XYZ file of C-alpha atoms in Angstrom:
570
model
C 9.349 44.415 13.993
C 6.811 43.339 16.246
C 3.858 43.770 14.645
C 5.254 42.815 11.596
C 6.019 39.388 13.679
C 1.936 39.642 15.177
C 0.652 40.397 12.008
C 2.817 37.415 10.330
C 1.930 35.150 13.651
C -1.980 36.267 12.698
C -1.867 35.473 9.436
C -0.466 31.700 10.068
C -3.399 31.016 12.451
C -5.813 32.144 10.194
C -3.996 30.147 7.710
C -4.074 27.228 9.769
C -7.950 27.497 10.726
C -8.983 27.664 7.164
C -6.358 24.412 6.816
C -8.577 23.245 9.610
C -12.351 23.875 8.357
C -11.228 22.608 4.748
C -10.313 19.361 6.065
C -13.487 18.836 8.802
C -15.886 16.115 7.650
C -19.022 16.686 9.133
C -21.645 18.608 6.806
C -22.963 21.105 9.580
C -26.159 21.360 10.563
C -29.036 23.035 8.293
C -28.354 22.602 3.978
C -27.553 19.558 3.498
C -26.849 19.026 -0.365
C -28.328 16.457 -2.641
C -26.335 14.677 -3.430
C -24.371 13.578 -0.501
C -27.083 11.363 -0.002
C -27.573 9.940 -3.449
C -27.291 7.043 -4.985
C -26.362 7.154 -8.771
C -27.189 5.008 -11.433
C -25.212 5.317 -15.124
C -27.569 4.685 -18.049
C -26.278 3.952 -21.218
C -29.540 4.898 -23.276
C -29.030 2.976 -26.656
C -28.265 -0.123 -24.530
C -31.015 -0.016 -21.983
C -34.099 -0.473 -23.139
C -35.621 -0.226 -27.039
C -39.401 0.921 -27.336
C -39.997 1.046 -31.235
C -38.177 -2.220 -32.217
C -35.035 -0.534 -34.072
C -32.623 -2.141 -32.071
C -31.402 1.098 -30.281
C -32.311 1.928 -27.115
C -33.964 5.273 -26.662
C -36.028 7.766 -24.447
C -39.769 6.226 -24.514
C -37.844 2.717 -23.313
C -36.020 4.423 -20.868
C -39.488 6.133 -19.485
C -41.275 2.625 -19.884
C -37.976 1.153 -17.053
C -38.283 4.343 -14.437
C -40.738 2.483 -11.949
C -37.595 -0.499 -12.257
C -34.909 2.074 -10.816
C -37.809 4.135 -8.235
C -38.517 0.243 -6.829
C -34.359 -0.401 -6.664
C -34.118 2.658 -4.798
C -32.042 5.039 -7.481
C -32.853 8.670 -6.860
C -29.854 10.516 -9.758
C -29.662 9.230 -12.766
C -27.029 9.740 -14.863
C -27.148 9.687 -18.767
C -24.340 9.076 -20.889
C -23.944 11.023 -24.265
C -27.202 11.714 -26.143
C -26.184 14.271 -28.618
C -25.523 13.826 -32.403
C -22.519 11.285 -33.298
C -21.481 9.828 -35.711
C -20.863 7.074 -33.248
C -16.885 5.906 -33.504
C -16.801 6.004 -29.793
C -20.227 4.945 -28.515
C -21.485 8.664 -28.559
C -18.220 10.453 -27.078
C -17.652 11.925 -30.409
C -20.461 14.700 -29.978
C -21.121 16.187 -33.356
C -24.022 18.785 -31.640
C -23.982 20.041 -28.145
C -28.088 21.057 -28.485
C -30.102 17.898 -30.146
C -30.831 14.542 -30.171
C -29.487 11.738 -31.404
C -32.122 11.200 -33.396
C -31.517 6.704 -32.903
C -32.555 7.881 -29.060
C -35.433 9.576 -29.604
C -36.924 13.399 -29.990
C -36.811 16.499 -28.156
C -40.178 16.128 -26.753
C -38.883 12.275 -25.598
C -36.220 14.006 -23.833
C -39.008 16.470 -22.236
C -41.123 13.809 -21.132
C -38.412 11.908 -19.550
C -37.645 14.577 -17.741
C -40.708 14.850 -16.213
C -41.325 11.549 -15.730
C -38.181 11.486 -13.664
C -39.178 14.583 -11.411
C -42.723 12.815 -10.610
C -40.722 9.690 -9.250
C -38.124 12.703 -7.237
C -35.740 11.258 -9.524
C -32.917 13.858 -10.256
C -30.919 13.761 -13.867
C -27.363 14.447 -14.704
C -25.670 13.858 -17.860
C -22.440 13.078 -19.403
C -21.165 16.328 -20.681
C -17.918 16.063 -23.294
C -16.486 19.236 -23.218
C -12.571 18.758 -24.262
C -13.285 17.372 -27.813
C -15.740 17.567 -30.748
C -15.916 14.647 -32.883
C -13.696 15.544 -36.112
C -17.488 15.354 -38.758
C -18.883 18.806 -35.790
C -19.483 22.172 -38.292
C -16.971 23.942 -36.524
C -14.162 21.248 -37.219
C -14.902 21.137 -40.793
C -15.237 24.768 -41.246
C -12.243 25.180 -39.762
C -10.214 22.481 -41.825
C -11.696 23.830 -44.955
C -10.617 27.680 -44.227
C -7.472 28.433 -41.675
C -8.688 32.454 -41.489
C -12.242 31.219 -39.783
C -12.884 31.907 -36.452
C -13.669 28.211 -36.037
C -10.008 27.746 -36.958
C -9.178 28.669 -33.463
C -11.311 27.008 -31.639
C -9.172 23.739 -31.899
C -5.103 23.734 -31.167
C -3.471 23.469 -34.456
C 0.900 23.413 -35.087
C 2.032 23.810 -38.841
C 5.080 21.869 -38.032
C 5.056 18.365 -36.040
C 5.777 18.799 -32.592
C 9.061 16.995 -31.094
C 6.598 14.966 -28.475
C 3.795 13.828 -31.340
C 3.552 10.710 -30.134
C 3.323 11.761 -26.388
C 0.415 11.790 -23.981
C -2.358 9.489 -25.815
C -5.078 8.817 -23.688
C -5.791 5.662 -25.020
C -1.557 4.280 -25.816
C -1.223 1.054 -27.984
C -4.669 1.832 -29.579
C -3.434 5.248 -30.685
C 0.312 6.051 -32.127
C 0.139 9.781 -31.619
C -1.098 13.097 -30.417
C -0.722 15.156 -33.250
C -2.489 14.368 -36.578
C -1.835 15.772 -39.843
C -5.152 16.938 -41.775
C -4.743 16.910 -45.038
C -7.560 19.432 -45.791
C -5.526 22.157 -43.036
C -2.203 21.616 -44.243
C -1.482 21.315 -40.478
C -0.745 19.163 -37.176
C -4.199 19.063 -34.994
C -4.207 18.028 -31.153
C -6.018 14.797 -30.503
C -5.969 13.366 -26.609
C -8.099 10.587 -27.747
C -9.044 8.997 -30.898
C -8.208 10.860 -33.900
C -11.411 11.636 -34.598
C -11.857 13.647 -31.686
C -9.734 16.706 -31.783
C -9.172 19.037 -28.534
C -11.075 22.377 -28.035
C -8.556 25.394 -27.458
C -9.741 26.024 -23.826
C -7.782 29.180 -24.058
C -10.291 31.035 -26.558
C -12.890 32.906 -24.933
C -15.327 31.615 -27.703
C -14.649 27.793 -27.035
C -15.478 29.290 -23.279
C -18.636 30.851 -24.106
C -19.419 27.729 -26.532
C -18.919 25.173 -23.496
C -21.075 27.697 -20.857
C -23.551 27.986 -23.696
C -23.975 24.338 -23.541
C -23.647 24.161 -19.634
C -26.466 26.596 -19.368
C -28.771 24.949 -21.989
C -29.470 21.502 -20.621
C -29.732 22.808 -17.187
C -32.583 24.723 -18.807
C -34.064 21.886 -20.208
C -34.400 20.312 -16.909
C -31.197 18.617 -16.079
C -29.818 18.982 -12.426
C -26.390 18.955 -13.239
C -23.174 16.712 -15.128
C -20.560 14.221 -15.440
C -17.648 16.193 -16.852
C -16.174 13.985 -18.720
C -12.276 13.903 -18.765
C -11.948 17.621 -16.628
C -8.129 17.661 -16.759
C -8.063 17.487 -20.679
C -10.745 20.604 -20.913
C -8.346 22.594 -19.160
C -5.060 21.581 -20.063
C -2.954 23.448 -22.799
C -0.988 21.027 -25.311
C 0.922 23.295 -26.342
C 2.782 23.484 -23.093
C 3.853 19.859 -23.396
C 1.697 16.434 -24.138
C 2.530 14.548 -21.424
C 2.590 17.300 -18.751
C 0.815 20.133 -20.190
C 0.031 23.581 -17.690
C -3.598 23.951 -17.640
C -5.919 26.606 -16.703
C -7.929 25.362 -13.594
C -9.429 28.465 -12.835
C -11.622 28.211 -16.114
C -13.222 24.941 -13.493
C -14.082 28.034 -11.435
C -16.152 29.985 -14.419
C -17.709 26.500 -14.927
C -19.439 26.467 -11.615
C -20.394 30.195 -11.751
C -22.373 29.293 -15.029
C -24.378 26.510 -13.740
C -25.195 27.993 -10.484
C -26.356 31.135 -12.163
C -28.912 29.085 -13.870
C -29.360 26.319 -10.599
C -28.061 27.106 -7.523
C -27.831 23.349 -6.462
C -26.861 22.085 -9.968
C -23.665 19.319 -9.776
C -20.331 19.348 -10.894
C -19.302 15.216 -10.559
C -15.825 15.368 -12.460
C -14.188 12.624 -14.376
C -10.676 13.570 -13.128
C -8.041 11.190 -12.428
C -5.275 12.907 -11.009
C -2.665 12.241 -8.542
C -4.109 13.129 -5.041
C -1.776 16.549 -4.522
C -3.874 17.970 -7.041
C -7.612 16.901 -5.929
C -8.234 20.303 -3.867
C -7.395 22.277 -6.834
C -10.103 20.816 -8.569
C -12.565 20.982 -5.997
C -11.118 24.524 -4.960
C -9.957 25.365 -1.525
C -13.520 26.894 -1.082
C -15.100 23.935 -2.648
C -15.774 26.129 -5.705
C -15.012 24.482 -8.400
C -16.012 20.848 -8.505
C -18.494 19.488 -5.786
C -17.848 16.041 -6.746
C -14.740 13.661 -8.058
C -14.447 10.124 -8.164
C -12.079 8.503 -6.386
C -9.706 6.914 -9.080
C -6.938 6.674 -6.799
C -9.108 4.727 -3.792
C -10.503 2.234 -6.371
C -7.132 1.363 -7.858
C -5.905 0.084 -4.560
C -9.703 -0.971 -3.746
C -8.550 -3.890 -6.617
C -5.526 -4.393 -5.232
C -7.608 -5.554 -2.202
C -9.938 -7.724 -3.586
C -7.035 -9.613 -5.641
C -4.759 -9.630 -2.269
C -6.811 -10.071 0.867
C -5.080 -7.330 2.492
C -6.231 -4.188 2.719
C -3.525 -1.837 4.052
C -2.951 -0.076 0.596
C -6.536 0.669 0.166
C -7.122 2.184 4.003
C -4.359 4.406 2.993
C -5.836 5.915 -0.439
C -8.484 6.287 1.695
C -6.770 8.497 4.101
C -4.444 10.066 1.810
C -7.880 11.646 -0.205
C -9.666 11.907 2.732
C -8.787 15.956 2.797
C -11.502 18.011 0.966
C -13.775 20.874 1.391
C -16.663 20.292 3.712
C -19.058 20.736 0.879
C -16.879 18.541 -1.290
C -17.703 14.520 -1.978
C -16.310 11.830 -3.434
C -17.932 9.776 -5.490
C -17.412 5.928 -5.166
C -17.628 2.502 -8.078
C -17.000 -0.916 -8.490
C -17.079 -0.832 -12.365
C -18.216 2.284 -14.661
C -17.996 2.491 -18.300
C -14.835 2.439 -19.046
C -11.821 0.264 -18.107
C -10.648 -0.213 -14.761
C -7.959 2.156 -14.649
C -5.030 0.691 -12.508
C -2.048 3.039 -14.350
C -1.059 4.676 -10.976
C -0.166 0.701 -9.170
C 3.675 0.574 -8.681
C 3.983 -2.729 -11.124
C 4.082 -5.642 -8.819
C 0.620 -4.715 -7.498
C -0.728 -4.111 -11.028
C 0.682 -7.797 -12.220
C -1.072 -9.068 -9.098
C -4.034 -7.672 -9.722
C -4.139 -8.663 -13.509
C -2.699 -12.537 -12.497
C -5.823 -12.268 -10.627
C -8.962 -10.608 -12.231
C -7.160 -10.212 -16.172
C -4.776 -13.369 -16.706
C -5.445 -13.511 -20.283
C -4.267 -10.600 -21.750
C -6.951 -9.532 -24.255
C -9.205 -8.558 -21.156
C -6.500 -5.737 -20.759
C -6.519 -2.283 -22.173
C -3.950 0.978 -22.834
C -1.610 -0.956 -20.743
C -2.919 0.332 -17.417
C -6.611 -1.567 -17.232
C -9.245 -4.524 -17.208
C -11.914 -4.626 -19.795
C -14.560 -6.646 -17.731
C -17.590 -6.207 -15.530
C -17.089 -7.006 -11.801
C -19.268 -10.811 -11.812
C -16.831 -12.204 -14.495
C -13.620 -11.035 -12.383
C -14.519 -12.163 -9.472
C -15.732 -15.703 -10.921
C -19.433 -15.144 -10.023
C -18.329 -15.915 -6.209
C -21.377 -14.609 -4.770
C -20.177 -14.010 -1.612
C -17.169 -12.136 -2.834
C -19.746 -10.049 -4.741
C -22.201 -9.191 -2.195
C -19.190 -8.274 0.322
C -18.039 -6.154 -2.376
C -21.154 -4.183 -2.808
C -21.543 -3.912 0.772
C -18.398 -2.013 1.065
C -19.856 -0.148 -1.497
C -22.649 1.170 -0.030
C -20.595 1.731 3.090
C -17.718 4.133 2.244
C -17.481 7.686 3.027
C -19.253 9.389 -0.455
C -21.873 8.792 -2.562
C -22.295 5.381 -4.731
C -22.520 5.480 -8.413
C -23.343 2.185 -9.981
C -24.034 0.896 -13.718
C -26.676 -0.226 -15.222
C -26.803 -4.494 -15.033
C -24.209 -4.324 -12.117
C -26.849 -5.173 -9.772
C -27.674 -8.169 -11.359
C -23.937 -9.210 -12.005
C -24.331 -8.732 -15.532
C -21.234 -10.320 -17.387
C -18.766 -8.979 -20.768
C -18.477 -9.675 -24.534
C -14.729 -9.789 -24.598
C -15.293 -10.249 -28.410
C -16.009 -6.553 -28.553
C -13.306 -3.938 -28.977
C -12.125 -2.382 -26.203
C -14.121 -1.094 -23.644
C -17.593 -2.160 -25.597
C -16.830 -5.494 -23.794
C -18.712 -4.174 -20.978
C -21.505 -2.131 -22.559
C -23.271 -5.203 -23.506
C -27.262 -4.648 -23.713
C -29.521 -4.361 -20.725
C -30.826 -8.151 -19.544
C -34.517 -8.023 -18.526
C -35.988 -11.116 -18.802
C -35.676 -14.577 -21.020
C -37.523 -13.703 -24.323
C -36.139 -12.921 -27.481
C -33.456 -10.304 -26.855
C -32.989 -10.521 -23.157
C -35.990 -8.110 -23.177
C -34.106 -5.252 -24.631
C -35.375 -5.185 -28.283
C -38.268 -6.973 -30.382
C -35.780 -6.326 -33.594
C -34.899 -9.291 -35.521
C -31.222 -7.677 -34.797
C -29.624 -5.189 -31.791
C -27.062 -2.460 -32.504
C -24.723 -5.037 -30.188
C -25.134 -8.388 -29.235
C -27.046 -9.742 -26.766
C -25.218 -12.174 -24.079
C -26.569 -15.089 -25.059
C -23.199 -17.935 -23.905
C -22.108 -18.920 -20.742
C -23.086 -18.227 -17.216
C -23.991 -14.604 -18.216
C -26.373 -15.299 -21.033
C -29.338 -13.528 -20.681
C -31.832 -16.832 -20.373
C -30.079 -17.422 -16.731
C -28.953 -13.920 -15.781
C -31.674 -11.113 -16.092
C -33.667 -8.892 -13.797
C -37.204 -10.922 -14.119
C -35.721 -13.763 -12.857
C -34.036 -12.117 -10.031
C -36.918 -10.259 -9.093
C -38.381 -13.516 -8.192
C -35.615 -15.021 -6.230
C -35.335 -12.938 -2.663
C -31.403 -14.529 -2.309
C -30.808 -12.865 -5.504
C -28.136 -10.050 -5.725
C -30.826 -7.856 -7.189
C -32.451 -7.823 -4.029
C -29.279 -7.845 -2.129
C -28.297 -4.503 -3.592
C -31.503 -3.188 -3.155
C -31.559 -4.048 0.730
C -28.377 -2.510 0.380
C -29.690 0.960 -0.788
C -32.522 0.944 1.407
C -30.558 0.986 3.887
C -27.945 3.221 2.736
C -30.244 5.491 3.433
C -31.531 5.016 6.194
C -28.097 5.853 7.478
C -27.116 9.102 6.214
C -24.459 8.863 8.524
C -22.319 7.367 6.149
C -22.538 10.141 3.599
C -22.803 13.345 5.579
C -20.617 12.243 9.119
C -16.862 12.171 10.599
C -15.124 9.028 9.527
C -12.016 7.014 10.899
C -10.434 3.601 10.193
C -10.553 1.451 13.269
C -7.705 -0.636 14.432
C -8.121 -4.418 13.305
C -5.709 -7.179 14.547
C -6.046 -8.997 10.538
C -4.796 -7.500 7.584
C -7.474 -8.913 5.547
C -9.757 -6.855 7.345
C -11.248 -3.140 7.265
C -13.415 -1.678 9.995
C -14.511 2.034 9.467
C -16.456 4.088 12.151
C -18.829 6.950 11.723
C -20.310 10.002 13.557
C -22.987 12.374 13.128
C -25.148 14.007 14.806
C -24.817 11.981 18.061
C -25.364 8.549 16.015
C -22.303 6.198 14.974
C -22.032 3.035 12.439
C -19.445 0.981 12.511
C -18.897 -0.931 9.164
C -16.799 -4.100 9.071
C -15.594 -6.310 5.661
C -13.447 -9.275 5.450
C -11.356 -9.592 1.903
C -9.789 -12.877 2.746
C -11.194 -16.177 0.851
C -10.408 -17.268 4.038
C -12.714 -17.123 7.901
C -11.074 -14.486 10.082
C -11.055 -14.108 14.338
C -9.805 -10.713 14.641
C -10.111 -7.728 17.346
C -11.589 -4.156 16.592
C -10.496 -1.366 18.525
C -14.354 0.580 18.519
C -13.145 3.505 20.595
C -16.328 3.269 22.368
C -16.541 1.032 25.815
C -19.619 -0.363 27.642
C -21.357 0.218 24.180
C -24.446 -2.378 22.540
C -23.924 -3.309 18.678
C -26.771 -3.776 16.770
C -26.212 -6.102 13.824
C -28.451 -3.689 10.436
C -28.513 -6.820 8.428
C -29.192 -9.330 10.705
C -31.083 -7.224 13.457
C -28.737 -9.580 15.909
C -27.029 -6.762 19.231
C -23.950 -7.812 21.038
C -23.140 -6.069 23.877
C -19.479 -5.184 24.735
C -18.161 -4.288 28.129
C -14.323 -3.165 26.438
C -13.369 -0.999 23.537
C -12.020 -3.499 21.744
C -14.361 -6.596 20.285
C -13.367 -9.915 19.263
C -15.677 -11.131 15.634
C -15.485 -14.107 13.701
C -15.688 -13.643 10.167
C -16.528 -15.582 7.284
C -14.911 -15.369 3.951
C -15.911 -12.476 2.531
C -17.982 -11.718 5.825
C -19.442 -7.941 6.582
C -21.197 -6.357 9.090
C -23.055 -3.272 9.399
C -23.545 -2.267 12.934
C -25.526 0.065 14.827
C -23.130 1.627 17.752
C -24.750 3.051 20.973
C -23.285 3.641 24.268
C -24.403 2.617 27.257
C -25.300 6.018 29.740
């Protein structure tokens, strides 16, 4: 009995140190990887820049716009879908895992691209869209057409309706149901999304050599890794239940294997909102699965902040996700392509925050989001905006931004759903913001309000220091400067305002301390720095203060933020 009781005693501790190491911040010393100290920018091709005068974007204008995101300070770039579509939901609906979309160019545009990138040390990920095909892909309609195909298995098919059809949509009030008839089939087909994109069968071993074939390809073509786009829907198995369906998470596991068989460093940033008891199975205990995630649940109560002033629900989303592998990273946005996803606020918070940034209620979607780009919700306040990206740039991952975010591009709310915010790039004030020289674009141009092009574009801001181009360039530059931020031990410091969020970091015997106020409102308020006899040096304004006491007494302005410097006096 007692060395069962040693060996069980053993076992805990070595339980309890692996506990220990999974949940310790600091990347040690030596391999540091890429992109913990990245900053990524989301490119919707077709909307960024046209070369040939079609009215699409493409390749050659996205080549012609790199020396625009080397000078802004991007180093990843991330591509949205570029594959064959027939384009029901802005290229989701892939149609060809290994071409063109011949609207964005060739294979050789793609090549040069590429390279284009690598001379700039420019890295490249892409938006990968591996849990549906559109329903026009040769394996759906070779499957419709004959049930005894092999392709007929590659998608999750029930002759009869299932009792929970019109359960689990990932887009509800836009979509009725789950399960589609096909007429062609004779039978029920899975759909998490539109109908015309219906589920791959994650649980044939051909759909899982199809979707590593695919992995493996682009990395060979140059890429350095992908967006996974909607990771809990590759894995999960309908069948099992709509709503709540088991999945199989250790496929995540194969997924990494294949792309670090072709690139060692390759990335893994997964679209996966799930609830936070779940975000070290998809990063793996090990951190072998998925190296990155963004944090959905953070940036939910991140808008709760902004349309609150007080910040205790978002400092605890902050700690509650805070536990990851060390090699693990989350990745952090004010507004990405989609809709701002609020579905897991308890409903008073979620009214606030739509009385606030969404009161009329076309600029809502699926019942759980905003359809708007960040300068339109917060009314243009500049201050609010520049506070906002600050924050940004200052919490513990990597930032991802989109493309026209830095110059507080507005919406079309005249578009459906979330096209409102995937409005044309804004360059400059000639015909077509800059964007096209066709007598008509494949969407239209801002061109009313305070967000039409002619005021709001990135010439203009170029030439205006005070600008929130430059702002958010200032802000990158020194972003990293200050690996700290991305690679070191963080805690939330003790504030004496609830408006107010201070966050402290260490690495490597150097510590930032990183102060924003959310209030409308000036603020007096005491920070608890941990550090006395210590000298704060102001990295925006270059300003020190030297403190004789732990705790340090700032004045605030609305929407006020500091970035300081902390060193201790010896």
């Amino acid at each position: 009995m007692k060395l069962v009781s040693a060996i069980c005693i053993a076992a805990c501790l070595l339980l309890f140190s692996a506990c220990k190491e999974r949940t310790k911040q600091q990347e040690p010393t030596g391999h540091i990887p890429w992109y913990k100290t990245s900053v990524i920018y989301n490119v919707d091709i077709d909307a960024f820049k046209d070369s040939d005068g079609d009215g699409i974007g493409d390749f050659r204008g996205l080549i012609q716009e790199l020396d625009y995101l080397k000078w802004l300070g991007i180093n990843v770039i991330w591509l949205s879908p570029f594959q064959p579509t027939p384009d029901k939901d802005d290229g989701y609906d892939v149609a060809d895992y290994y071409s063109i979309d011949k609207r964005l160019g060739t294979k050789a545009d793609f090549d040069t691209f590429i390279a284009e990138a690598k001379k700039r040390n420019m890295k490249v990920i892409m938006d990968l869209v591996l849990n549906h095909t559109s329903l026009e892909h040769p394996w759906f309609q070779q499957a419709r057409r004959d049930t005894s195909s092999r392709y007929f298995s590659y998608y999750v098919w029930s002759r009869e309706r299932p009792k929970d059809w019109n359960k689990g949509m990932g887009f509800p009030k836009v979509e009725k149901e789950s399960w589609t008839f096909d007429s062609v089939a004779k039978q029920y087909y899975f759909h998490r999304f539109y109908t015309f994109q219906p589920d791959l069968n994650v649980e044939n071993k051909e759909v899982q050599k199809e979707m590593k074939k695919a992995l493996r390809y682009w990395l060979e073509q140059g890429l350095d890794g992908y967006r996974l786009d909607a990771v809990p829907f590759i894995i999960d198995l309908p069948k099992t239940g709509a709503e709540n369906p088991e999945n199989k998470i250790e496929f995540l596991t194969e997924i990494r294997k294949t792309v670090q068989a072709i690139k060692p460093d390759a990335l893994l940033l997964g679209e996966a909102n799930v609830e936070i008891d779940k975000n070290i199975e998809y990063f793996g205990e090990q951190g072998e699965r998925l190296q990155m995630m963004f944090n959905f649940f953070g940036n939910q109560f991140l808008f709760y902040a902004f349309a609150s002033g007080n910040v205790k629900d978002f400092v605890k989303a902050l700690e509650d996700t805070k536990e990851k592998p060390v090699s693990a990273q989350w990745a952090y946005f004010l507004r990405n392509h989609d809709e701002i996803d609020l579905g897991r606020l308890p409903k008073d918070k979620l009214n606030l925050v739509y009385a606030k940034f969404a009161p009329d209620t076309s600029m809502r979607l699926y019942d759980r989001g905003i359809r708007r780009r960040l300068a339109p919700m917060f009314s243009n306040n500049k201050k609010q905006l520049e506070m906002a990206y600050s924050l940004l740039f200052s919490l513990p991952g990597t930032p991802v931004i989109r493309y026209g975010e830095e110059i507080g591009m507005g919406d079309d709310q005249s578009l459906k759903e979330r096209l409102a915010v995937r409005t044309p790039m804004q360059w400059d004030t000639t015909a077509n913001a800059g964007f096209s020289s066709a007598k008509k674009t494949f969407r239209p141009l801002i061109t009313l309000g305070d967000y039409n092009y002619k005021k709001l574009n990135v010439e203009s801001q170029k030439q205006r220091p005070n600008s929130l181009l430059h702002f958010t360039r200032r802000l990158i530059e020194l972003r990293k400067k200050h690996p700290e931020i991305g690679l070191g031990a963080w805690k939330i410091l003790k504030t004496k305002s609830a408006s107010v969020m201070a966050i402290r970091y260490d690495y490597q015997g150097k510590s930032l301390v990183m102060v924003h106020n959310f209030s409308e409102e000036p603020v007096h308020t005491a920070i608890d720095i941990e550090t006395p006899a210590a000298k704060l040096e102001d990295l925006l304004s270059h300003a020190s203060l030297a403190i004789k006491m732990a705790e340090v007494d700032l004045t605030l302005p609305p929407y006020g933020y500091k970035w300081y410097r902390l060193t201790a006096n010896n």
